[in-house]
Short mmCIF file of C-alpha atoms in Angstrom, two decimals:
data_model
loop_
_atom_site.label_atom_id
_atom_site.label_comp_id
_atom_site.label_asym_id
_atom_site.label_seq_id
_atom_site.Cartn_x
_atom_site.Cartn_y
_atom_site.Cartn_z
CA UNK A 21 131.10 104.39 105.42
CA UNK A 22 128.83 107.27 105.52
CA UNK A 23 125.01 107.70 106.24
CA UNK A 24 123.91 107.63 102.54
CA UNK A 25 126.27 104.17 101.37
CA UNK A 26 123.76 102.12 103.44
CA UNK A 27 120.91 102.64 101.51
CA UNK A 28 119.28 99.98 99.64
CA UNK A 29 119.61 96.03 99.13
CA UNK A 30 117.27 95.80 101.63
CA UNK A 31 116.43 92.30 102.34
CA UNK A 32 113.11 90.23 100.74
CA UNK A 33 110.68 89.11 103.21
CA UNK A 34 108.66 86.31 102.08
CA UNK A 35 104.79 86.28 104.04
CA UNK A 36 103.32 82.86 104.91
CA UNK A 37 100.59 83.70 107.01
CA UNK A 38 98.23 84.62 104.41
CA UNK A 39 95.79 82.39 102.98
CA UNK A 40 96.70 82.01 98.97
CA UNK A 41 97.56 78.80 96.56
CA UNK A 42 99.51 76.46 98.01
CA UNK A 43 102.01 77.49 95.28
CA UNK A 44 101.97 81.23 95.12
CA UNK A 45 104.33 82.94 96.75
CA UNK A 46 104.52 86.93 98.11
CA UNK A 47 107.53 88.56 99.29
CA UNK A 48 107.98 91.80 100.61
CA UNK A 49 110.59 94.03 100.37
CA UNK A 50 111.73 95.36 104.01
CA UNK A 51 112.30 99.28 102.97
CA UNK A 52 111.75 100.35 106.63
CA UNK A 53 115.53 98.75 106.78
CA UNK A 54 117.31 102.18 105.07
CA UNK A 55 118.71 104.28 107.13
CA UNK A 56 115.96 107.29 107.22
CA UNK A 57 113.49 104.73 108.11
CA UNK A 58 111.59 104.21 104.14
CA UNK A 59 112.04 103.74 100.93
CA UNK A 60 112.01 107.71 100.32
CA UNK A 61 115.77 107.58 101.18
CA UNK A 62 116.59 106.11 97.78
CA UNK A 63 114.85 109.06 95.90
CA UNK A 64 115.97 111.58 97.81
CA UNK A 65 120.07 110.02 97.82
CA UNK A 66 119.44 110.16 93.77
CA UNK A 67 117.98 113.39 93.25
CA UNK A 68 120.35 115.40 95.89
CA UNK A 69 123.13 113.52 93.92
CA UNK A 70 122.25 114.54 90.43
CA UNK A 71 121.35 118.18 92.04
CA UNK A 72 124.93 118.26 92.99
CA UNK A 73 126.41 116.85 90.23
CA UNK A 74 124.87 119.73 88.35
CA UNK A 75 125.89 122.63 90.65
CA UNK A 76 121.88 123.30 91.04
CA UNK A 77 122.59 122.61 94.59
CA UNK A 78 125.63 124.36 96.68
CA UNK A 79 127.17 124.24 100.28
CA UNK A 80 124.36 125.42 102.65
CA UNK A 81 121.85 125.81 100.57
CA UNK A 82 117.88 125.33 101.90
CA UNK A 83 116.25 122.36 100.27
CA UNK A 84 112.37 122.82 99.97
CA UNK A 85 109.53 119.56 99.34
CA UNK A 86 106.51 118.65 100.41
CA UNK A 87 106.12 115.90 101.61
CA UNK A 88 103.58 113.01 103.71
CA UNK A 89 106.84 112.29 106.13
CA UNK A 90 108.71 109.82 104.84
CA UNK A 91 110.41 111.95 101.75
CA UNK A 92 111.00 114.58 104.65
CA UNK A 93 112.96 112.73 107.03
CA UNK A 94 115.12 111.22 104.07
CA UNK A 95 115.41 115.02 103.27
CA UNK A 96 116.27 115.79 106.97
CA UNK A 97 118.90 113.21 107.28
CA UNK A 98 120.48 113.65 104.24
CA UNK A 99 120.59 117.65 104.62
CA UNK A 100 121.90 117.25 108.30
CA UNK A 101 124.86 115.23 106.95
CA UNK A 102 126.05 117.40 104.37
CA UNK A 103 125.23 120.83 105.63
CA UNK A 104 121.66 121.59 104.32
CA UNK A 105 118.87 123.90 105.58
CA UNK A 106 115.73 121.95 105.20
CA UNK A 107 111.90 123.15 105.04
CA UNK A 108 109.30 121.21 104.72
CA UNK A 109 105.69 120.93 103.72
CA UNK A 110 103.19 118.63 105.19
CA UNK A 111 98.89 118.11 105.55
CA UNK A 112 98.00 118.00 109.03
CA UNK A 113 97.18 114.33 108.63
CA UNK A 114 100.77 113.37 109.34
CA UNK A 115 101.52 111.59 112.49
CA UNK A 116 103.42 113.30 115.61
CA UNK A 117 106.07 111.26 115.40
CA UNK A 118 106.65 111.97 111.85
CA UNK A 119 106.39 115.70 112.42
CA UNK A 120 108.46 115.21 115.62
CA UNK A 121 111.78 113.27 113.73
CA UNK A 122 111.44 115.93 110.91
CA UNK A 123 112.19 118.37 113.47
CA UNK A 124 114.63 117.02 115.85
CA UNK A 125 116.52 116.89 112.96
CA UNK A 126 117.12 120.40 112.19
CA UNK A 127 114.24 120.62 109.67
CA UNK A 128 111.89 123.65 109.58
CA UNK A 129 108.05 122.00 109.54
CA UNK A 130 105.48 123.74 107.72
CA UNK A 131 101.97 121.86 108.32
CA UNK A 132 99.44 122.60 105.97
CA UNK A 133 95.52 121.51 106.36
CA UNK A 134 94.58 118.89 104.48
CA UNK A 135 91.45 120.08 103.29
CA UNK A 136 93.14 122.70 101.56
CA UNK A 137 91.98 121.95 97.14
CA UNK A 138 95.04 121.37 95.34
CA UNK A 139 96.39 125.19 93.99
CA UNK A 140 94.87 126.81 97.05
CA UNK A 141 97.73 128.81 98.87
CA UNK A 142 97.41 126.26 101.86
CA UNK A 143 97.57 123.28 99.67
CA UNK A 144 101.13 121.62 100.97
CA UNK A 145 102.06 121.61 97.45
CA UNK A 146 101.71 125.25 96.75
CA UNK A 147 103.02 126.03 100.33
CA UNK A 148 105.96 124.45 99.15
CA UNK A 149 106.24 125.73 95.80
CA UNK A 150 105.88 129.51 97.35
CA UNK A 151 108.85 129.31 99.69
CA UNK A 152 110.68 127.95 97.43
CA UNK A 153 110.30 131.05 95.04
CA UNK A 154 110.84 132.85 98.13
CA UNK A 155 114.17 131.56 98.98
CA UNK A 156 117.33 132.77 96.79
CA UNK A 157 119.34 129.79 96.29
CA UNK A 158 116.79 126.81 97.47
CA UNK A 159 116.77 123.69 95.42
CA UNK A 160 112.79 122.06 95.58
CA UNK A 161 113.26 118.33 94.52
CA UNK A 162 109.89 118.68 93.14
CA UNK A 163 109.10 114.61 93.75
CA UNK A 164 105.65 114.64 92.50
CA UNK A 165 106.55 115.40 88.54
CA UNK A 166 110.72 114.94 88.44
CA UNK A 167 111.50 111.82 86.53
CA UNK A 168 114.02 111.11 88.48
CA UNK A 169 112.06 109.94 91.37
CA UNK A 170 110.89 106.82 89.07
CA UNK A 171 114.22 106.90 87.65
CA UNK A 172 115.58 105.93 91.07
CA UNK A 173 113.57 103.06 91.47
CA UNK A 174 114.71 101.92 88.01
CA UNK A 175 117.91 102.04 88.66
CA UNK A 176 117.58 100.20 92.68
CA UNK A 177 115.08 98.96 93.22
CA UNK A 178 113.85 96.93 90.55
CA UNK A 179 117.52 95.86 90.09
CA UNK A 180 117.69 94.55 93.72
CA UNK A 181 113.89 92.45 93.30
CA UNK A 182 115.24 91.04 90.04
CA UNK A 183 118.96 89.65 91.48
CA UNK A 184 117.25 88.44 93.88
CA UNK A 185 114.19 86.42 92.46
CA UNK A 186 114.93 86.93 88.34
CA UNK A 187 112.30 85.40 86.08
CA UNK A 188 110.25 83.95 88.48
CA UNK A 189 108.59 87.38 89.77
CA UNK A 190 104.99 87.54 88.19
CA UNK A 191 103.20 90.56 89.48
CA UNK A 192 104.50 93.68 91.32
CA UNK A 193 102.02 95.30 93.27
CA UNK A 194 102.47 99.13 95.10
CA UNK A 195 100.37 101.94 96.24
CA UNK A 196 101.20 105.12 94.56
CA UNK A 197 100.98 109.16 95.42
CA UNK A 198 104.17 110.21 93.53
CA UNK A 199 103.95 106.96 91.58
CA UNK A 200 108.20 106.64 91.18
CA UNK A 201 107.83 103.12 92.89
CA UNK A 202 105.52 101.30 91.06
CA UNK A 203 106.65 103.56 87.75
CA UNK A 204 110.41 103.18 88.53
CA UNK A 205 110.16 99.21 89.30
CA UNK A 206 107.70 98.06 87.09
CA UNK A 207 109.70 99.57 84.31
CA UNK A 208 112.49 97.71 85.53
CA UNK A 209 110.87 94.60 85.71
CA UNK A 210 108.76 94.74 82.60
CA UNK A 211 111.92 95.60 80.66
CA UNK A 212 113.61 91.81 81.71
CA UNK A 213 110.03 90.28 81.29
CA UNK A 214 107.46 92.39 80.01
CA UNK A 215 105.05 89.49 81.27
CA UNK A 216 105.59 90.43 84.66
CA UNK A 217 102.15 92.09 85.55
CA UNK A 218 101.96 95.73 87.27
CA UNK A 219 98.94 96.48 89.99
CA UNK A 220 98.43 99.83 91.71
CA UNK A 221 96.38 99.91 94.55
CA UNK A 222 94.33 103.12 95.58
CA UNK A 223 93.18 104.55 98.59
CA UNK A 224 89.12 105.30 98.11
CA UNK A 225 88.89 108.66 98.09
CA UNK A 226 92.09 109.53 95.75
CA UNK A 227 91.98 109.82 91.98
CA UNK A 228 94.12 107.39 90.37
CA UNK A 229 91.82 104.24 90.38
CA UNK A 230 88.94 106.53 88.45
CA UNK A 231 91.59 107.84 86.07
CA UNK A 232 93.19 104.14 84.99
CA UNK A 233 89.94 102.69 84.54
CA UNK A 234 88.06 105.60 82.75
CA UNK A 235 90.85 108.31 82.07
CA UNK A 236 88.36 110.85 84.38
CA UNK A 237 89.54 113.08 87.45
CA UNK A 238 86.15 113.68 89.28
CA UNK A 239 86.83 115.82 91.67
CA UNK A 240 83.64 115.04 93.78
CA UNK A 241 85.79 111.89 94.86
CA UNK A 242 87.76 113.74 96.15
CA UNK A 243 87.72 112.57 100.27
CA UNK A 244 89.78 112.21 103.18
CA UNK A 245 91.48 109.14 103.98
CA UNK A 246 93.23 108.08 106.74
CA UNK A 247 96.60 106.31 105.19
CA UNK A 248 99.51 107.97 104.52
CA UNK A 249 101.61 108.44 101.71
CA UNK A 250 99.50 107.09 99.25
CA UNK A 251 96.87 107.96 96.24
CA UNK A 252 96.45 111.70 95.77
CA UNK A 253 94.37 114.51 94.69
CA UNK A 254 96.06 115.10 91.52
CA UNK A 255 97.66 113.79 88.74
CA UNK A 256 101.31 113.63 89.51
CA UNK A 257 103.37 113.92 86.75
CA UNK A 258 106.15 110.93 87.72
CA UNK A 259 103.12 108.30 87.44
CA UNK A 260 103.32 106.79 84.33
CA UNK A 261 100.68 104.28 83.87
CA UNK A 262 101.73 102.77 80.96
CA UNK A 263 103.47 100.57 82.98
CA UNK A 264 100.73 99.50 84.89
CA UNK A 265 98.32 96.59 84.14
CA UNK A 266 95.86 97.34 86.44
CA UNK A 267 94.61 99.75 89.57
CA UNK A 268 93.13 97.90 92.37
CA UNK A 269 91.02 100.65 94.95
CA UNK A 270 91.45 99.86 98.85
CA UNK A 271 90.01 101.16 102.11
CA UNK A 272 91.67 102.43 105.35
CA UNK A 273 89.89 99.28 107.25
CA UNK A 274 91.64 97.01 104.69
CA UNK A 275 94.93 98.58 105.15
CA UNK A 276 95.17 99.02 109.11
CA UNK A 277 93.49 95.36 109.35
CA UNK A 278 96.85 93.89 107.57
CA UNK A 279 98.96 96.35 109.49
CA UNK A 280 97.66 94.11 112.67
CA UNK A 281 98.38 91.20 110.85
CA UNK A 282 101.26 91.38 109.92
CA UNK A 283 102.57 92.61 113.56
CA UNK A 284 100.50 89.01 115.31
CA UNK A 285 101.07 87.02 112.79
CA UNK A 286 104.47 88.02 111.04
CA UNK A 287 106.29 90.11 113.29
CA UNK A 288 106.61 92.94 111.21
CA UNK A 289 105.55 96.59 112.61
CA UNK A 290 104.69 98.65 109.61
CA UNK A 291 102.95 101.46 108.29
CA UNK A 292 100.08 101.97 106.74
CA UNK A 293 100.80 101.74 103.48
CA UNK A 294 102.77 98.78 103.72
CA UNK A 295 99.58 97.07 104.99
CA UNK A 296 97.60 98.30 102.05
CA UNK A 297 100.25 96.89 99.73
CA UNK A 298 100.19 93.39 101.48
CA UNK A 299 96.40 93.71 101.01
CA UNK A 300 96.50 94.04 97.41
CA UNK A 301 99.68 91.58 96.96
CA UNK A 302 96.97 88.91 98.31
CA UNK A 303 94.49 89.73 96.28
CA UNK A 304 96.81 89.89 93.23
CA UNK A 305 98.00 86.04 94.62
CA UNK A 306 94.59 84.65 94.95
CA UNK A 307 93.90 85.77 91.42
CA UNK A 308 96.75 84.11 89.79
CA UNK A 309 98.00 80.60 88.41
CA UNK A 310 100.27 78.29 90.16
CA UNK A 311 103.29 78.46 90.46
CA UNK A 312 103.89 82.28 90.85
CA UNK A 313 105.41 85.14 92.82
CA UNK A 314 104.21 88.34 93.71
CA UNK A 315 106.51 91.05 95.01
CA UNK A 316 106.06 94.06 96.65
CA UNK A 317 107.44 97.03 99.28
CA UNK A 318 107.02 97.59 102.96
CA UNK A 319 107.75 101.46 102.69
CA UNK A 320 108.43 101.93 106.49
CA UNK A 321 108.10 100.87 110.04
CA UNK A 322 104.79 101.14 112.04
CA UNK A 323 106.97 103.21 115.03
CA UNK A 324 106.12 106.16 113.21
CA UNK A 325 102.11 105.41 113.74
CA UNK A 326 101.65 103.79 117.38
CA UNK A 327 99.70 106.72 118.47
CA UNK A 328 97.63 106.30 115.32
CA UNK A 329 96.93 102.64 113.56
CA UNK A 330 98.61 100.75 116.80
CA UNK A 331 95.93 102.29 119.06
CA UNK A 332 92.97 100.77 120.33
CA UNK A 333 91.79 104.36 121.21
CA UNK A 334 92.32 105.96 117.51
CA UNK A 335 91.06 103.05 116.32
CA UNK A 336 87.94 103.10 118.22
CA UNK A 337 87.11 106.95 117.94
CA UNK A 338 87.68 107.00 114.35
CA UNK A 339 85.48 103.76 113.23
CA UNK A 340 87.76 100.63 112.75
CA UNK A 341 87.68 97.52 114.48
CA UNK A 342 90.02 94.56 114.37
CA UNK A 343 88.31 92.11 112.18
CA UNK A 344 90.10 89.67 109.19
CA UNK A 345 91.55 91.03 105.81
CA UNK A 346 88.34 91.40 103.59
CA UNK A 347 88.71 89.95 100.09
CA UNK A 348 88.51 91.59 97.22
CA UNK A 349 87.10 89.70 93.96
CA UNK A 350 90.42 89.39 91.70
CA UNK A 351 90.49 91.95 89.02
CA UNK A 352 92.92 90.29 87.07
#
């Protein structure tokens, strides 16, 4: 068995310490569980493998991405195993840690400020883009706008949620920046019961919730945020919202304030955009009719942010306390 044939069928979580209808049910699917530590290892394994397949990638070759961590260290692993230079693009936001695993194994870190407008030279994504056309030979897996990414999901992950629960799943519910998770499963899912009801959930201060609901990108709403690896500042071409039902917007407070739930109250240490996602999942489950089941992804482990959402100190300097999960009125 090598590193790659353990990815996936990671196991289904259901929550019970949240307060929903006595007959609603959430699960949550434990993607900290691959091998590279989040979901991103299941994108990565497909692309690399189709790359291959097609001789656009060849022994020793430098694989270029950007990337908010998670994509990189699949990257990292998965180039380490099989002989790959890897360089990689990040916004300054990024944990240590993240930054720190990237490069202990083997990978070249380029960090890029996060202020930088999308298309400016120090945007992450045109960092990226730029070595790549400055390296002979690299292969950029380009995971904002290559089908694939979704395609991967379609093909594994939605599979996996389906054996597992089949027609009794009634909403899936995922943050987005690429978008190949909730494009990918939803897809999936819709296409055994296109009942089953799709909700995206948006950090305030990216540009997806504006777009769903009134097809604008306003630039001026454009702000920082503190989670990682979700929303963005553009439109990335693997999102395909005609998949989804329904884009719910969420805070950094609502987020981190799960996060510390679900460590006290479930035992599970995850990041911060698998607190987000519980967030909306039990909003989604409050909204909906008995019986149901709501499903959605734990993208990776909180190790990767003790220094950030796990400190008091971060927490203090930068404005959030440890209060309840605030509700959200159901949009659905």
């Amino acid at each position: 068995m090598n590193i790659q044939s353990s990815i996936g069928r990671t196991p289904l979580i259901e929550l019970r310490s949240f307060d929903v209808p006595a007959d609603v049910r959430i699960f949550a699917k434990a993607e900290f569980m691959n091998p590279g530590g989040s979901i991103k290892d299941r994108i990565v394994r497909y692309i690399i493998g189709d790359a291959e397949r097609r001789g656009l990638l060849g022994p020793g070759a430098t694989i270029v991405e950007n990337t908010s961590g998670n994509t990189g260290a699949a990257i990292a692993m998965l180039a380490a195993a099989r002989g790959y230079r890897a360089i990689l693009t990040m916004p300054d936001k990024v944990s240590k840690e993240k930054q720190d695993a990237l490069r202990a194994m083997g990978a070249e870190v380029v960090v890029c400020p996060a202020s930088a407008p999308p298309g400016s030279p120090q945007h992450y994504v045109t960092r990226a883009r730029s070595i790549h056309a400055g390296t002979p030979g690299s292969f950029m897996l380009d995971q904002y706008d290559n089908p694939l990414n979704a395609e991967a999901h379609f093909r594994s992950t939605g599979p996996e949620i389906w054996d597992a629960l089949g027609p009794s799943v009634t909403a899936f519910v995922a943050s987005g920046s690429t978008g190949g998770t909730i494009s990918g499963t939803s897809r999936f899912l819709k296409s055994k019961n296109p009942s089953v009801t799709s909700v995206l959930l948006d950090p305030a201060g990216s540009i997806y919730h504006r777009y769903f609901h009134d097809g604008v990108v306003d630039p001026a709403q454009i702000a920082p945020y503190f989670v990682e690896g979700a929303g963005e500042d553009h439109l990335a071409q693997c999102m395909d919202f005609s998949v989804v039902d329904d884009v719910i917007r969420f805070t950094d407070a609502d987020a981190f304030a799960t996060c510390r739930h679900l460590a006290q109250r479930e035992g599970l240490l995850c990041g911060g955009t698998s607190g987000a996602n519980v967030w909306g999942a039990v909003q989604v489950a409050r909204s909906l009719k008995q019986p149901a089941t709501v499903v959605t992804v734990l993208p990776d482990s909180g190790n990767k942010y003790i220094s950030k959402i796990y400190n008091p100190d971060w927490l203090a300097r930068n404005g959030f306390g440890t209060g309840e999960i605030r509700t959200l009125e159901p949009t659905l």
